[in-house]
Amino acid sequence: MSRTRTAMLAALALVAGASGTAFAVVPGDVGAAAIPCTVDYKVQNQWDTGFTAAVTVTNNGAAKSSWAVKWSYAGNQKVTSGWNAKISQSGTAVTAANESYNGTLATGGSASFGFQGTYSGTNALPATFTLDGVTCNVDNGGGGPTDPPDPTGPKVDNPYSGAKVYVNPEWSAKAAAEPGGSRISNQPTGVWLDRIAAINGVNGGMGLRDHLDTALTQKGTGELVVQLVIYNLPGRDCAALASNGELGPTEIDKYKTQYIDPIAAILADPKYAALRIVNTIEIDSLPNLVTNTGSRPTATPQCDVMKANGNYQKGVGYALNKLGDAPNVYNYIDAGHHGWIGWDDNFAPSAALFKEAATTEGATVNDVHGFITNTANYSALKENNFTINDNVAGKSVRESKWVDWNRYVDELSFAQAFRNQLVTTGFNSGIGMLIDTSRNGWGGTARPAAPGATTTVDTYVDGGRYDRRIHIGNWCNQAGAGLGERPQASPAAGIDAYVWMKPPGESDGSSQFIENDEGKGFDQMCDPAYKGNPRNGNNLSGALPNSPLSGHWFSAQFQELMKNAYPAL
């Protein structure tokens, strides 16, 4: 049971009568003074050194266009982060002021906010609250709450361990409607919040609360993970066009107040405290600041702009800070894939950049539970027919055109090595990795059973590699791709789970320009006739034809993925 105290200031006023005698007006009298305000302060979760609390203030006075609630702690409680209010603390005194979007407080209206704090000893409840200087909650001598605290304990080491994972009914219905799709339609996939409108639902579809309510039903009596993709940075994915978003490069305040803050408010609802919520934070943007800026041949003006304004780091830091403090929420930052940051020039600098993002806008490394690689990508999980240490015809595998001096040939070896680099850079030693295996199976008749001919290092690698892309830089609706390993917890050392974060059958981008109101551009890498650029070695794109906008259902891709699944369906 939650630890709760709701207290009201007694309606008491001294009124001078005609004779000049003062008397009390008691509640129920016609002339009773209205209770100016009510504060409901609830400790939702509490563990040995910390707690989360939810506060609701109800205004019974004149309407307000801004507000501030203040209280003081009797102990050593410290507020470490909050949501839906600007919370500051000086000594034991705490002030929670409205955000720009919730300053209006009508007569009889309420505002709610929440926060996480630390303490030692006793987490005593505040005795007095004020709203704009008017006392509205007092300790009326009841000796404190009689309900015991409801500790849920700290975050578990691996949220996927011993838990089911949410099956998105909207994706499941589309998959089941495809011939043969019922074989995988019960698999868990990520819920993509790729624009502000997705929070409440697009075109009559499910919003975030709808998904969380459905998850509670799926949960039953066991544990259940809900996978969310937080994906709406300003100037998103600066090196591509198909995955561009609705927010311009400078719209960081809109990202904070209209996107992250509403998500944080929903996730903080005590109704969802029993769910394990996994957030994968901002796919595809941060690594661009390492690989596609400055004098590099792959640089773009858009990425130079984002590196200069710092809004990728600010956005990721703000998201981590606002979303990561609740005991049931687990943040995993996107870490690209081995074919993006596996090279020496990119490996350590990317880890350093992630540390920078994770320690800005109030975030700390404690807000990061781990990292995810290969999201919405195609890199093979494990190449069994060759290793990075092989030498053929006097040359190292690293010298082959396919590997091109990368230090990693597959996603599993990269994720495990990059985890070590992240810990070395300053992230907690307990971080875990997720690998998206939704489209990296590369099965079917084209899957090699042995290494290639040892004539040259290229024949050896090309003949034996599972990943059949034309170039490792190809990323859009790849022909020949297949479903990969099914979602599972703790599959390898350092790996929290294999996941299907990208729902199979959802397009990476349109193969030609399509007018839309989703902020999505046309990227030539999605055109099968496109002959490439420096990021894919000036090769053909390898994309399937006739594809729709990114995120839209692509039946031909879904059928291709099932046909080439490995393990086979």
Protein backbone atom coordinates (compact mmCIF):
# COMPACT_ATOMS: atom_id res chain seq x y z
CA MET A 1 0.00 0.00 0.00
CA SER A 2 1.31 3.45 -0.89
CA ARG A 3 2.38 5.81 1.81
CA THR A 4 -0.11 8.67 1.65
CA ARG A 5 -1.00 11.87 3.36
CA THR A 6 -3.72 14.24 2.26
CA ALA A 7 -4.32 17.13 4.58
CA MET A 8 -6.39 20.29 4.31
CA LEU A 9 -6.24 23.64 5.96
CA ALA A 10 -9.32 23.96 8.15
CA ALA A 11 -11.79 26.54 6.91
CA LEU A 12 -11.45 29.00 9.73
CA ALA A 13 -11.85 32.74 9.57
CA LEU A 14 -12.26 35.48 12.12
CA VAL A 15 -14.92 37.90 11.10
CA ALA A 16 -15.65 41.15 12.89
CA GLY A 17 -19.31 41.53 13.76
CA ALA A 18 -21.21 44.76 14.02
CA SER A 19 -20.37 44.99 17.70
CA GLY A 20 -16.67 44.51 16.95
CA THR A 21 -16.60 41.07 18.58
CA ALA A 22 -14.55 38.45 16.79
CA PHE A 23 -16.02 35.00 16.27
CA ALA A 24 -15.14 31.86 14.36
CA VAL A 25 -17.00 30.80 11.27
CA VAL A 26 -17.09 27.00 11.27
CA PRO A 27 -17.40 24.80 8.22
CA GLY A 28 -21.01 24.44 7.22
CA ASP A 29 -21.91 28.00 8.12
CA VAL A 30 -23.24 30.02 5.22
CA GLY A 31 -20.28 32.40 5.54
CA ALA A 32 -17.58 29.72 5.71
CA ALA A 33 -14.31 30.64 4.03
CA ALA A 34 -13.33 28.31 1.17
CA ILE A 35 -10.38 26.00 1.72
CA PRO A 36 -7.73 27.79 -0.37
CA CYS A 37 -6.04 24.64 -1.69
CA THR A 38 -5.42 20.94 -1.19
CA VAL A 39 -2.19 19.05 -1.67
CA ASP A 40 -2.06 15.28 -2.07
CA TYR A 41 1.52 14.02 -1.55
CA LYS A 42 2.07 10.30 -2.13
CA VAL A 43 5.25 8.27 -1.85
CA GLN A 44 4.69 5.80 -4.68
CA ASN A 45 7.76 3.64 -4.33
CA GLN A 46 10.45 3.52 -1.69
CA TRP A 47 13.67 1.55 -1.29
CA ASP A 48 16.70 1.70 0.97
CA THR A 49 18.15 4.96 -0.31
CA GLY A 50 15.51 6.52 -2.53
CA PHE A 51 11.87 7.05 -3.38
CA THR A 52 9.49 8.42 -5.99
CA ALA A 53 6.58 10.68 -5.12
CA ALA A 54 3.51 12.04 -6.87
CA VAL A 55 1.99 15.38 -5.89
CA THR A 56 -1.40 16.83 -6.87
CA VAL A 57 -2.36 20.38 -5.96
CA THR A 58 -5.97 21.54 -6.21
CA ASN A 59 -6.67 25.25 -6.37
CA ASN A 60 -9.87 26.46 -4.67
CA GLY A 61 -9.01 30.14 -4.95
CA ALA A 62 -8.92 32.48 -7.91
CA ALA A 63 -7.74 31.09 -11.24
CA LYS A 64 -3.97 31.22 -11.81
CA SER A 65 -1.79 31.53 -14.88
CA SER A 66 1.26 30.27 -12.99
CA TRP A 67 1.84 28.53 -9.67
CA ALA A 68 4.45 27.33 -7.22
CA VAL A 69 4.09 24.72 -4.49
CA LYS A 70 6.59 24.80 -1.62
CA TRP A 71 7.38 22.49 1.28
CA SER A 72 10.26 21.59 3.58
CA TYR A 73 11.63 18.24 4.68
CA ALA A 74 12.36 17.39 8.29
CA GLY A 75 15.05 14.91 7.26
CA ASN A 76 17.84 14.75 4.66
CA GLN A 77 15.67 14.10 1.61
CA LYS A 78 17.06 15.43 -1.65
CA VAL A 79 15.07 15.75 -4.88
CA THR A 80 17.22 14.42 -7.72
CA SER A 81 14.88 14.83 -10.71
CA GLY A 82 11.29 15.61 -11.49
CA TRP A 83 8.65 15.75 -14.19
CA ASN A 84 5.76 18.10 -15.01
CA ALA A 85 7.24 20.81 -12.75
CA LYS A 86 10.47 22.77 -12.40
CA ILE A 87 11.72 21.52 -9.05
CA SER A 88 14.51 23.18 -7.11
CA GLN A 89 15.82 22.69 -3.59
CA SER A 90 17.76 24.84 -1.15
CA GLY A 91 18.67 23.04 2.01
CA THR A 92 15.47 21.34 3.17
CA ALA A 93 13.18 23.76 1.28
CA VAL A 94 11.71 22.57 -2.02
CA THR A 95 9.92 24.62 -4.68
CA ALA A 96 7.93 23.06 -7.53
CA ALA A 97 6.91 25.63 -10.15
CA ASN A 98 4.79 25.01 -13.22
CA GLU A 99 6.20 24.17 -16.62
CA SER A 100 5.26 26.36 -19.59
CA TYR A 101 2.52 23.96 -20.65
CA ASN A 102 0.71 23.51 -17.30
CA GLY A 103 0.74 26.96 -15.69
CA THR A 104 -3.01 27.50 -15.97
CA LEU A 105 -4.77 26.43 -12.77
CA ALA A 106 -8.49 27.20 -12.79
CA THR A 107 -10.65 27.55 -9.69
CA GLY A 108 -11.27 23.96 -8.67
CA GLY A 109 -8.56 22.79 -11.08
CA SER A 110 -5.67 20.48 -10.27
CA ALA A 111 -2.08 20.03 -11.43
CA SER A 112 0.05 16.95 -10.88
CA PHE A 113 3.80 16.43 -10.91
CA GLY A 114 6.26 13.89 -9.66
CA PHE A 115 9.87 13.43 -8.68
CA GLN A 116 12.53 11.07 -7.46
CA GLY A 117 14.58 11.68 -4.34
CA THR A 118 17.16 10.19 -2.04
CA TYR A 119 17.15 9.84 1.74
CA SER A 120 18.73 7.95 4.60
CA GLY A 121 17.17 7.04 7.90
CA THR A 122 13.50 8.00 7.94
CA ASN A 123 11.65 9.37 4.93
CA ALA A 124 9.33 11.61 6.96
CA LEU A 125 6.46 13.26 5.10
CA PRO A 126 6.45 17.05 4.76
CA ALA A 127 4.32 18.80 7.38
CA THR A 128 3.30 21.97 5.55
CA PHE A 129 2.62 22.90 1.93
CA THR A 130 1.90 26.28 0.39
CA LEU A 131 0.50 27.31 -2.97
CA ASP A 132 1.83 30.73 -3.94
CA GLY A 133 2.49 31.50 -0.28
CA VAL A 134 -0.90 30.38 1.02
CA THR A 135 -0.85 27.40 3.36
CA CYS A 136 -2.90 24.58 1.93
CA ASN A 137 -1.75 21.45 3.66
CA VAL A 138 -0.90 21.18 7.36
CA ASP A 139 0.06 18.41 9.73
CA ASN A 140 -3.01 18.28 11.94
CA GLY A 141 -1.31 16.19 14.59
CA GLY A 142 -2.31 12.78 13.34
CA GLY A 143 1.14 11.41 14.03
CA GLY A 144 1.87 10.68 10.38
CA PRO A 145 0.53 7.99 8.08
CA THR A 146 -0.37 4.61 9.44
CA ASP A 147 0.18 2.80 6.14
CA PRO A 148 3.58 1.14 5.79
CA PRO A 149 5.82 2.06 2.86
CA ASP A 150 5.48 0.10 -0.35
CA PRO A 151 9.06 -0.62 -1.40
CA THR A 152 9.52 -2.14 -4.85
CA GLY A 153 13.26 -2.31 -4.53
CA PRO A 154 15.81 -0.89 -6.96
CA LYS A 155 15.84 -1.68 -10.66
CA VAL A 156 16.44 -5.32 -11.51
CA ASP A 157 19.70 -6.14 -13.25
CA ASN A 158 18.02 -7.38 -16.44
CA PRO A 159 14.41 -6.31 -16.99
CA TYR A 160 13.87 -9.10 -19.53
CA SER A 161 14.85 -11.83 -17.08
CA GLY A 162 11.82 -13.84 -16.01
CA ALA A 163 9.43 -11.56 -17.88
CA LYS A 164 7.10 -11.75 -20.85
CA VAL A 165 7.36 -8.94 -23.41
CA TYR A 166 4.45 -6.90 -24.74
CA VAL A 167 2.90 -7.95 -28.04
CA ASN A 168 1.66 -4.87 -29.90
CA PRO A 169 -1.87 -5.77 -31.04
CA GLU A 170 -1.74 -3.36 -33.98
CA TRP A 171 1.42 -4.95 -35.41
CA SER A 172 0.21 -8.43 -34.51
CA ALA A 173 -3.00 -7.94 -36.49
CA LYS A 174 -1.09 -6.81 -39.59
CA ALA A 175 1.32 -9.73 -39.31
CA ALA A 176 -1.48 -12.26 -38.81
CA ALA A 177 -3.32 -10.93 -41.87
CA GLU A 178 -0.35 -11.85 -44.08
CA PRO A 179 -0.18 -15.37 -45.58
CA GLY A 180 1.93 -17.35 -43.12
CA GLY A 181 2.15 -14.39 -40.76
CA SER A 182 0.47 -16.19 -37.87
CA ARG A 183 3.75 -18.03 -37.33
CA ILE A 184 5.29 -14.88 -35.84
CA SER A 185 2.36 -12.57 -35.08
CA ASN A 186 2.64 -13.34 -31.35
CA GLN A 187 6.22 -12.03 -31.15
CA PRO A 188 6.93 -8.89 -29.09
CA THR A 189 8.01 -5.77 -30.98
CA GLY A 190 8.82 -2.16 -30.13
CA VAL A 191 6.23 0.62 -29.99
CA TRP A 192 7.62 3.58 -31.94
CA LEU A 193 6.80 7.04 -30.65
CA ASP A 194 8.19 8.76 -33.73
CA ARG A 195 6.28 12.07 -33.46
CA ILE A 196 4.31 14.06 -30.94
CA ALA A 197 0.97 12.84 -32.29
CA ALA A 198 1.97 9.21 -31.63
CA ILE A 199 1.69 9.83 -27.89
CA ASN A 200 -2.09 10.08 -28.18
CA GLY A 201 -2.41 7.88 -31.26
CA VAL A 202 -2.34 8.60 -34.98
CA ASN A 203 -5.38 8.30 -37.24
CA GLY A 204 -7.44 6.61 -34.56
CA GLY A 205 -4.67 4.18 -33.64
CA MET A 206 -3.42 3.30 -30.19
CA GLY A 207 -1.62 5.92 -28.13
CA LEU A 208 0.88 5.36 -25.35
CA ARG A 209 -1.75 4.96 -22.63
CA ASP A 210 -3.66 2.50 -24.82
CA HIS A 211 -0.54 0.36 -25.17
CA LEU A 212 0.23 0.50 -21.46
CA ASP A 213 -3.36 -0.35 -20.53
CA THR A 214 -3.26 -3.31 -22.91
CA ALA A 215 0.08 -4.34 -21.43
CA LEU A 216 -1.49 -4.50 -17.98
CA THR A 217 -4.02 -6.96 -19.39
CA GLN A 218 -1.30 -9.05 -21.03
CA LYS A 219 0.77 -9.00 -17.87
CA GLY A 220 -1.44 -11.16 -15.72
CA THR A 221 0.29 -12.12 -12.48
CA GLY A 222 3.83 -12.28 -13.87
CA GLU A 223 6.33 -9.66 -15.01
CA LEU A 224 5.99 -7.93 -18.37
CA VAL A 225 8.32 -5.66 -20.36
CA VAL A 226 6.95 -2.91 -22.62
CA GLN A 227 9.41 -1.73 -25.28
CA LEU A 228 9.17 1.92 -26.37
CA VAL A 229 11.24 3.69 -29.02
CA ILE A 230 11.81 7.34 -28.10
CA TYR A 231 12.46 8.83 -31.53
CA ASN A 232 11.85 12.50 -32.27
CA LEU A 233 15.06 14.50 -31.80
CA PRO A 234 15.36 17.92 -33.44
CA GLY A 235 17.00 17.49 -36.85
CA ARG A 236 16.71 13.72 -36.42
CA ASP A 237 19.09 11.40 -38.31
CA CYS A 238 20.97 14.19 -40.08
CA ALA A 239 22.68 11.92 -42.63
CA ALA A 240 19.47 10.44 -44.06
CA LEU A 241 16.16 11.71 -45.37
CA ALA A 242 13.66 8.85 -45.06
CA SER A 243 13.94 8.93 -41.27
CA ASN A 244 13.91 12.71 -40.82
CA GLY A 245 11.35 13.87 -38.28
CA GLU A 246 8.89 16.65 -37.60
CA LEU A 247 11.19 18.87 -35.52
CA GLY A 248 13.70 21.27 -37.01
CA PRO A 249 17.31 21.49 -35.83
CA THR A 250 16.61 24.24 -33.28
CA GLU A 251 13.34 22.97 -31.80
CA ILE A 252 14.84 21.52 -28.64
CA ASP A 253 12.32 23.27 -26.35
CA LYS A 254 9.43 21.77 -28.30
CA TYR A 255 11.09 18.36 -28.03
CA LYS A 256 11.28 18.76 -24.27
CA THR A 257 7.87 20.22 -23.46
CA GLN A 258 5.62 18.70 -26.13
CA TYR A 259 7.27 15.31 -26.55
CA ILE A 260 9.40 14.11 -23.63
CA ASP A 261 7.44 15.75 -20.80
CA PRO A 262 4.07 14.23 -21.80
CA ILE A 263 5.68 10.79 -22.17
CA ALA A 264 7.32 11.15 -18.76
CA ALA A 265 4.00 12.13 -17.18
CA ILE A 266 2.32 8.99 -18.54
CA LEU A 267 5.16 6.67 -17.49
CA ALA A 268 5.07 8.18 -13.99
CA ASP A 269 1.40 7.27 -13.54
CA PRO A 270 1.22 4.86 -10.56
CA LYS A 271 -1.22 2.79 -12.62
CA TYR A 272 1.74 1.51 -14.66
CA ALA A 273 4.21 0.99 -11.83
CA ALA A 274 3.95 -2.81 -12.12
CA LEU A 275 5.19 -2.80 -15.73
CA ARG A 276 8.87 -2.95 -16.69
CA ILE A 277 9.17 -0.18 -19.27
CA VAL A 278 12.20 -0.30 -21.58
CA ASN A 279 12.94 2.92 -23.48
CA THR A 280 15.31 2.76 -26.44
CA ILE A 281 16.55 6.31 -26.77
CA GLU A 282 16.83 8.09 -30.11
CA ILE A 283 17.83 5.71 -32.86
CA ASP A 284 20.35 6.77 -35.51
CA SER A 285 21.26 10.33 -34.52
CA LEU A 286 24.15 10.58 -32.04
CA PRO A 287 26.69 8.47 -34.03
CA ASN A 288 26.29 10.86 -36.97
CA LEU A 289 28.16 13.49 -34.95
CA VAL A 290 31.22 11.24 -35.03
CA THR A 291 31.04 9.80 -38.53
CA ASN A 292 29.28 12.38 -40.72
CA THR A 293 30.72 15.75 -39.72
CA GLY A 294 33.72 17.94 -40.43
CA SER A 295 36.17 16.98 -43.16
CA ARG A 296 35.07 13.36 -43.52
CA PRO A 297 33.93 12.42 -47.03
CA THR A 298 30.64 11.22 -45.52
CA ALA A 299 29.91 14.58 -43.84
CA THR A 300 26.65 16.42 -44.45
CA PRO A 301 25.83 20.07 -43.75
CA GLN A 302 22.88 18.96 -41.63
CA CYS A 303 25.13 16.91 -39.34
CA ASP A 304 27.56 19.80 -39.00
CA VAL A 305 24.64 21.96 -37.85
CA MET A 306 23.60 19.42 -35.22
CA LYS A 307 27.17 19.03 -33.97
CA ALA A 308 27.45 22.80 -33.60
CA ASN A 309 24.17 23.36 -31.74
CA GLY A 310 24.49 20.36 -29.40
CA ASN A 311 20.79 19.56 -29.55
CA TYR A 312 21.33 15.83 -30.01
CA GLN A 313 23.21 15.66 -26.71
CA LYS A 314 20.74 17.99 -24.99
CA GLY A 315 17.75 16.02 -26.23
CA VAL A 316 19.16 12.62 -25.26
CA GLY A 317 20.27 13.93 -21.86
CA TYR A 318 16.89 15.47 -21.18
CA ALA A 319 15.10 12.25 -22.17
CA LEU A 320 17.37 10.15 -19.96
CA ASN A 321 16.87 12.49 -17.00
CA LYS A 322 13.09 12.76 -17.29
CA LEU A 323 12.38 9.13 -18.16
CA GLY A 324 15.00 7.17 -16.27
CA ASP A 325 14.43 7.75 -12.59
CA ALA A 326 11.32 5.68 -11.89
CA PRO A 327 12.21 2.22 -10.56
CA ASN A 328 10.21 0.49 -13.31
CA VAL A 329 11.76 2.40 -16.26
CA TYR A 330 14.94 1.22 -18.02
CA ASN A 331 16.75 3.41 -20.57
CA TYR A 332 18.90 1.93 -23.35
CA ILE A 333 20.72 4.39 -25.64
CA ASP A 334 21.06 3.56 -29.32
CA ALA A 335 24.65 2.59 -30.17
CA GLY A 336 24.48 2.21 -33.94
CA HIS A 337 25.91 -1.07 -35.24
CA HIS A 338 29.26 -2.62 -36.07
CA GLY A 339 29.11 -1.44 -39.68
CA TRP A 340 28.84 2.13 -38.47
CA ILE A 341 31.07 2.62 -35.44
CA GLY A 342 33.18 -0.55 -35.42
CA TRP A 343 36.18 1.21 -36.99
CA ASP A 344 39.02 2.52 -34.84
CA ASP A 345 38.25 6.14 -35.72
CA ASN A 346 34.64 5.76 -34.57
CA PHE A 347 34.71 3.25 -31.69
CA ALA A 348 36.11 5.15 -28.68
CA PRO A 349 34.90 8.59 -29.88
CA SER A 350 31.33 7.27 -30.06
CA ALA A 351 31.51 5.97 -26.50
CA ALA A 352 32.83 9.36 -25.36
CA LEU A 353 30.01 11.14 -27.18
CA PHE A 354 27.41 8.91 -25.51
CA LYS A 355 28.95 9.74 -22.13
CA GLU A 356 28.68 13.44 -22.96
CA ALA A 357 24.99 13.06 -23.84
CA ALA A 358 24.32 10.97 -20.73
CA THR A 359 25.73 13.64 -18.43
CA THR A 360 23.96 16.73 -19.76
CA GLU A 361 20.56 18.32 -19.00
CA GLY A 362 20.60 16.83 -15.50
CA ALA A 363 21.19 13.23 -16.63
CA THR A 364 23.80 10.96 -15.08
CA VAL A 365 25.17 7.57 -16.05
CA ASN A 366 22.78 6.12 -13.47
CA ASP A 367 19.94 7.03 -15.85
CA VAL A 368 21.39 4.58 -18.41
CA HIS A 369 20.63 0.90 -17.95
CA GLY A 370 22.33 -0.14 -21.15
CA PHE A 371 22.63 0.26 -24.92
CA ILE A 372 20.99 -1.21 -28.00
CA THR A 373 22.73 -2.04 -31.28
CA ASN A 374 21.53 -2.87 -34.78
CA THR A 375 18.14 -1.22 -34.31
CA ALA A 376 16.27 -1.33 -37.64
CA ASN A 377 19.46 -2.62 -39.28
CA TYR A 378 20.62 -5.80 -40.95
CA SER A 379 24.06 -6.66 -39.52
CA ALA A 380 24.42 -10.41 -39.04
CA LEU A 381 24.37 -11.53 -35.43
CA LYS A 382 27.27 -13.99 -35.74
CA GLU A 383 29.41 -14.74 -38.78
CA ASN A 384 30.54 -18.34 -38.30
CA ASN A 385 32.50 -18.87 -41.52
CA PHE A 386 35.34 -16.42 -40.83
CA THR A 387 36.78 -14.34 -38.01
CA ILE A 388 38.55 -11.01 -37.81
CA ASN A 389 41.79 -12.87 -37.02
CA ASP A 390 41.82 -15.02 -40.18
CA ASN A 391 44.53 -14.58 -42.82
CA VAL A 392 44.05 -15.68 -46.43
CA ALA A 393 46.52 -15.46 -49.31
CA GLY A 394 48.80 -13.35 -47.16
CA LYS A 395 46.18 -10.82 -46.17
CA SER A 396 44.09 -10.24 -43.06
CA VAL A 397 40.32 -10.47 -43.22
CA ARG A 398 40.35 -6.81 -42.19
CA GLU A 399 41.81 -6.01 -45.64
CA SER A 400 38.85 -7.48 -47.52
CA LYS A 401 36.53 -5.08 -49.32
CA TRP A 402 33.60 -6.20 -47.16
CA VAL A 403 35.28 -5.76 -43.76
CA ASP A 404 37.30 -2.74 -44.93
CA TRP A 405 39.54 -2.52 -41.84
CA ASN A 406 36.66 -2.75 -39.37
CA ARG A 407 37.61 -4.58 -36.17
CA TYR A 408 34.32 -6.50 -36.04
CA VAL A 409 32.62 -8.81 -38.51
CA ASP A 410 29.29 -9.26 -36.74
CA GLU A 411 26.98 -7.67 -34.23
CA LEU A 412 27.48 -9.94 -31.24
CA SER A 413 31.25 -9.46 -31.08
CA PHE A 414 30.79 -5.71 -31.56
CA ALA A 415 28.12 -5.34 -28.86
CA GLN A 416 30.19 -7.24 -26.32
CA ALA A 417 33.35 -5.26 -27.10
CA PHE A 418 31.54 -1.93 -27.18
CA ARG A 419 30.01 -2.66 -23.79
CA ASN A 420 33.54 -2.95 -22.39
CA GLN A 421 34.50 0.34 -24.05
CA LEU A 422 31.46 2.08 -22.56
CA VAL A 423 32.37 0.88 -19.07
CA THR A 424 35.93 2.08 -19.60
CA THR A 425 34.51 5.46 -20.65
CA GLY A 426 32.62 5.81 -17.38
CA PHE A 427 29.30 4.00 -17.65
CA ASN A 428 28.30 1.64 -14.86
CA SER A 429 29.86 -1.80 -14.96
CA GLY A 430 26.43 -3.43 -14.78
CA ILE A 431 25.12 -2.06 -18.07
CA GLY A 432 23.62 -4.59 -20.47
CA MET A 433 23.25 -4.64 -24.24
CA LEU A 434 20.27 -5.30 -26.46
CA ILE A 435 20.65 -6.45 -30.06
CA ASP A 436 17.83 -5.98 -32.57
CA THR A 437 17.56 -9.27 -34.46
CA SER A 438 14.32 -8.50 -36.29
CA ARG A 439 15.91 -8.48 -39.76
CA ASN A 440 19.41 -9.94 -39.55
CA GLY A 441 18.77 -13.67 -40.03
CA TRP A 442 20.01 -13.88 -43.64
CA GLY A 443 18.71 -17.41 -44.13
CA GLY A 444 17.16 -19.04 -47.16
CA THR A 445 18.97 -20.62 -50.08
CA ALA A 446 21.64 -17.90 -50.21
CA ARG A 447 23.00 -18.70 -46.73
CA PRO A 448 26.55 -20.10 -47.12
CA ALA A 449 27.41 -23.31 -45.30
CA ALA A 450 31.17 -22.79 -45.33
CA PRO A 451 33.88 -20.18 -45.99
CA GLY A 452 34.46 -19.02 -49.53
CA ALA A 453 37.36 -20.05 -51.73
CA THR A 454 40.79 -19.16 -50.39
CA THR A 455 41.89 -17.69 -53.73
CA THR A 456 41.89 -14.18 -52.23
CA VAL A 457 40.75 -12.67 -48.98
CA ASP A 458 37.74 -11.26 -50.85
CA THR A 459 36.62 -14.60 -52.26
CA TYR A 460 37.05 -16.09 -48.79
CA VAL A 461 34.92 -13.44 -47.04
CA ASP A 462 32.34 -12.86 -49.77
CA GLY A 463 31.77 -16.56 -50.27
CA GLY A 464 31.26 -17.24 -46.59
CA ARG A 465 29.44 -14.22 -45.17
CA TYR A 466 25.81 -14.59 -44.13
CA ASP A 467 25.09 -10.89 -44.59
CA ARG A 468 24.32 -10.72 -48.32
CA ARG A 469 24.04 -6.95 -48.69
CA ILE A 470 25.91 -5.33 -51.55
CA HIS A 471 27.63 -3.06 -49.02
CA ILE A 472 27.52 -2.88 -45.23
CA GLY A 473 26.40 0.75 -45.51
CA ASN A 474 23.11 -0.23 -47.18
CA TRP A 475 20.22 0.18 -44.75
CA CYS A 476 16.91 0.58 -46.57
CA ASN A 477 14.48 -2.33 -47.12
CA GLN A 478 17.26 -4.75 -48.03
CA ALA A 479 16.55 -7.47 -50.57
CA GLY A 480 17.31 -10.98 -49.34
CA ALA A 481 17.09 -10.14 -45.63
CA GLY A 482 15.39 -12.50 -43.18
CA LEU A 483 14.01 -12.59 -39.68
CA GLY A 484 16.73 -13.25 -37.14
CA GLU A 485 16.87 -14.90 -33.74
CA ARG A 486 13.55 -14.76 -31.92
CA PRO A 487 13.35 -12.38 -28.95
CA GLN A 488 14.91 -13.96 -25.87
CA ALA A 489 16.45 -12.90 -22.56
CA SER A 490 20.11 -13.33 -21.56
CA PRO A 491 21.29 -15.08 -24.74
CA ALA A 492 25.02 -14.31 -24.34
CA ALA A 493 27.51 -12.70 -21.96
CA GLY A 494 26.75 -9.02 -21.46
CA ILE A 495 23.59 -9.18 -23.58
CA ASP A 496 20.32 -8.51 -21.76
CA ALA A 497 18.18 -9.67 -24.68
CA TYR A 498 17.75 -10.20 -28.38
CA VAL A 499 14.77 -8.03 -29.32
CA TRP A 500 12.63 -7.20 -32.32
CA MET A 501 12.64 -3.45 -31.72
CA LYS A 502 11.97 -2.71 -35.38
CA PRO A 503 8.65 -4.40 -36.20
CA PRO A 504 9.22 -6.66 -39.24
CA GLY A 505 7.15 -5.46 -42.18
CA GLU A 506 7.43 -1.76 -41.41
CA SER A 507 9.21 0.06 -44.22
CA ASP A 508 12.53 1.87 -43.80
CA GLY A 509 11.53 4.49 -46.34
CA SER A 510 9.79 5.03 -49.66
CA SER A 511 11.43 4.04 -52.94
CA GLN A 512 10.19 7.28 -54.50
CA PHE A 513 8.99 10.63 -53.22
CA ILE A 514 5.61 10.46 -51.48
CA GLU A 515 3.91 13.61 -50.20
CA ASN A 516 3.23 13.30 -46.46
CA ASP A 517 2.56 15.24 -43.27
CA GLU A 518 4.89 13.10 -41.13
CA GLY A 519 8.10 15.04 -41.78
CA LYS A 520 9.58 12.14 -43.77
CA GLY A 521 11.67 12.85 -46.84
CA PHE A 522 12.69 10.74 -49.80
CA ASP A 523 16.12 9.14 -49.49
CA GLN A 524 17.71 7.74 -52.63
CA MET A 525 19.11 4.86 -50.58
CA CYS A 526 15.56 3.47 -50.71
CA ASP A 527 15.51 3.55 -54.53
CA PRO A 528 16.73 0.22 -55.94
CA ALA A 529 18.15 2.03 -59.00
CA TYR A 530 20.31 4.42 -56.95
CA LYS A 531 24.04 3.90 -57.50
CA GLY A 532 25.18 5.10 -54.09
CA ASN A 533 27.36 7.65 -52.31
CA PRO A 534 30.51 7.62 -50.15
CA ARG A 535 28.59 6.15 -47.18
CA ASN A 536 27.92 2.95 -49.11
CA GLY A 537 31.06 2.92 -51.24
CA ASN A 538 29.15 4.18 -54.29
CA ASN A 539 27.32 0.88 -54.69
CA LEU A 540 23.73 0.09 -55.59
CA SER A 541 21.36 0.54 -52.66
CA GLY A 542 20.11 -3.07 -52.57
CA ALA A 543 16.62 -1.85 -51.66
CA LEU A 544 13.35 -3.55 -52.51
CA PRO A 545 11.15 -1.70 -55.04
CA ASN A 546 7.73 -0.11 -54.48
CA SER A 547 8.21 0.62 -50.80
CA PRO A 548 5.95 2.97 -48.79
CA LEU A 549 6.91 5.69 -46.29
CA SER A 550 9.04 4.67 -43.32
CA GLY A 551 6.94 3.02 -40.64
CA HIS A 552 4.16 2.08 -43.05
CA TRP A 553 3.30 -1.55 -43.72
CA PHE A 554 5.31 -3.15 -46.52
CA SER A 555 3.86 -6.55 -47.36
CA ALA A 556 6.60 -7.51 -49.83
CA GLN A 557 9.27 -6.90 -47.21
CA PHE A 558 7.36 -8.93 -44.61
CA GLN A 559 7.09 -11.89 -46.98
CA GLU A 560 10.81 -11.61 -47.84
CA LEU A 561 11.74 -11.62 -44.16
CA MET A 562 9.68 -14.74 -43.45
CA LYS A 563 11.06 -16.54 -46.52
CA ASN A 564 14.68 -15.89 -45.51
CA ALA A 565 14.28 -16.30 -41.74
CA TYR A 566 17.14 -17.88 -39.80
CA PRO A 567 16.40 -19.84 -37.75
CA ALA A 568 13.80 -20.84 -40.31
CA LEU A 569 10.12 -20.59 -39.43
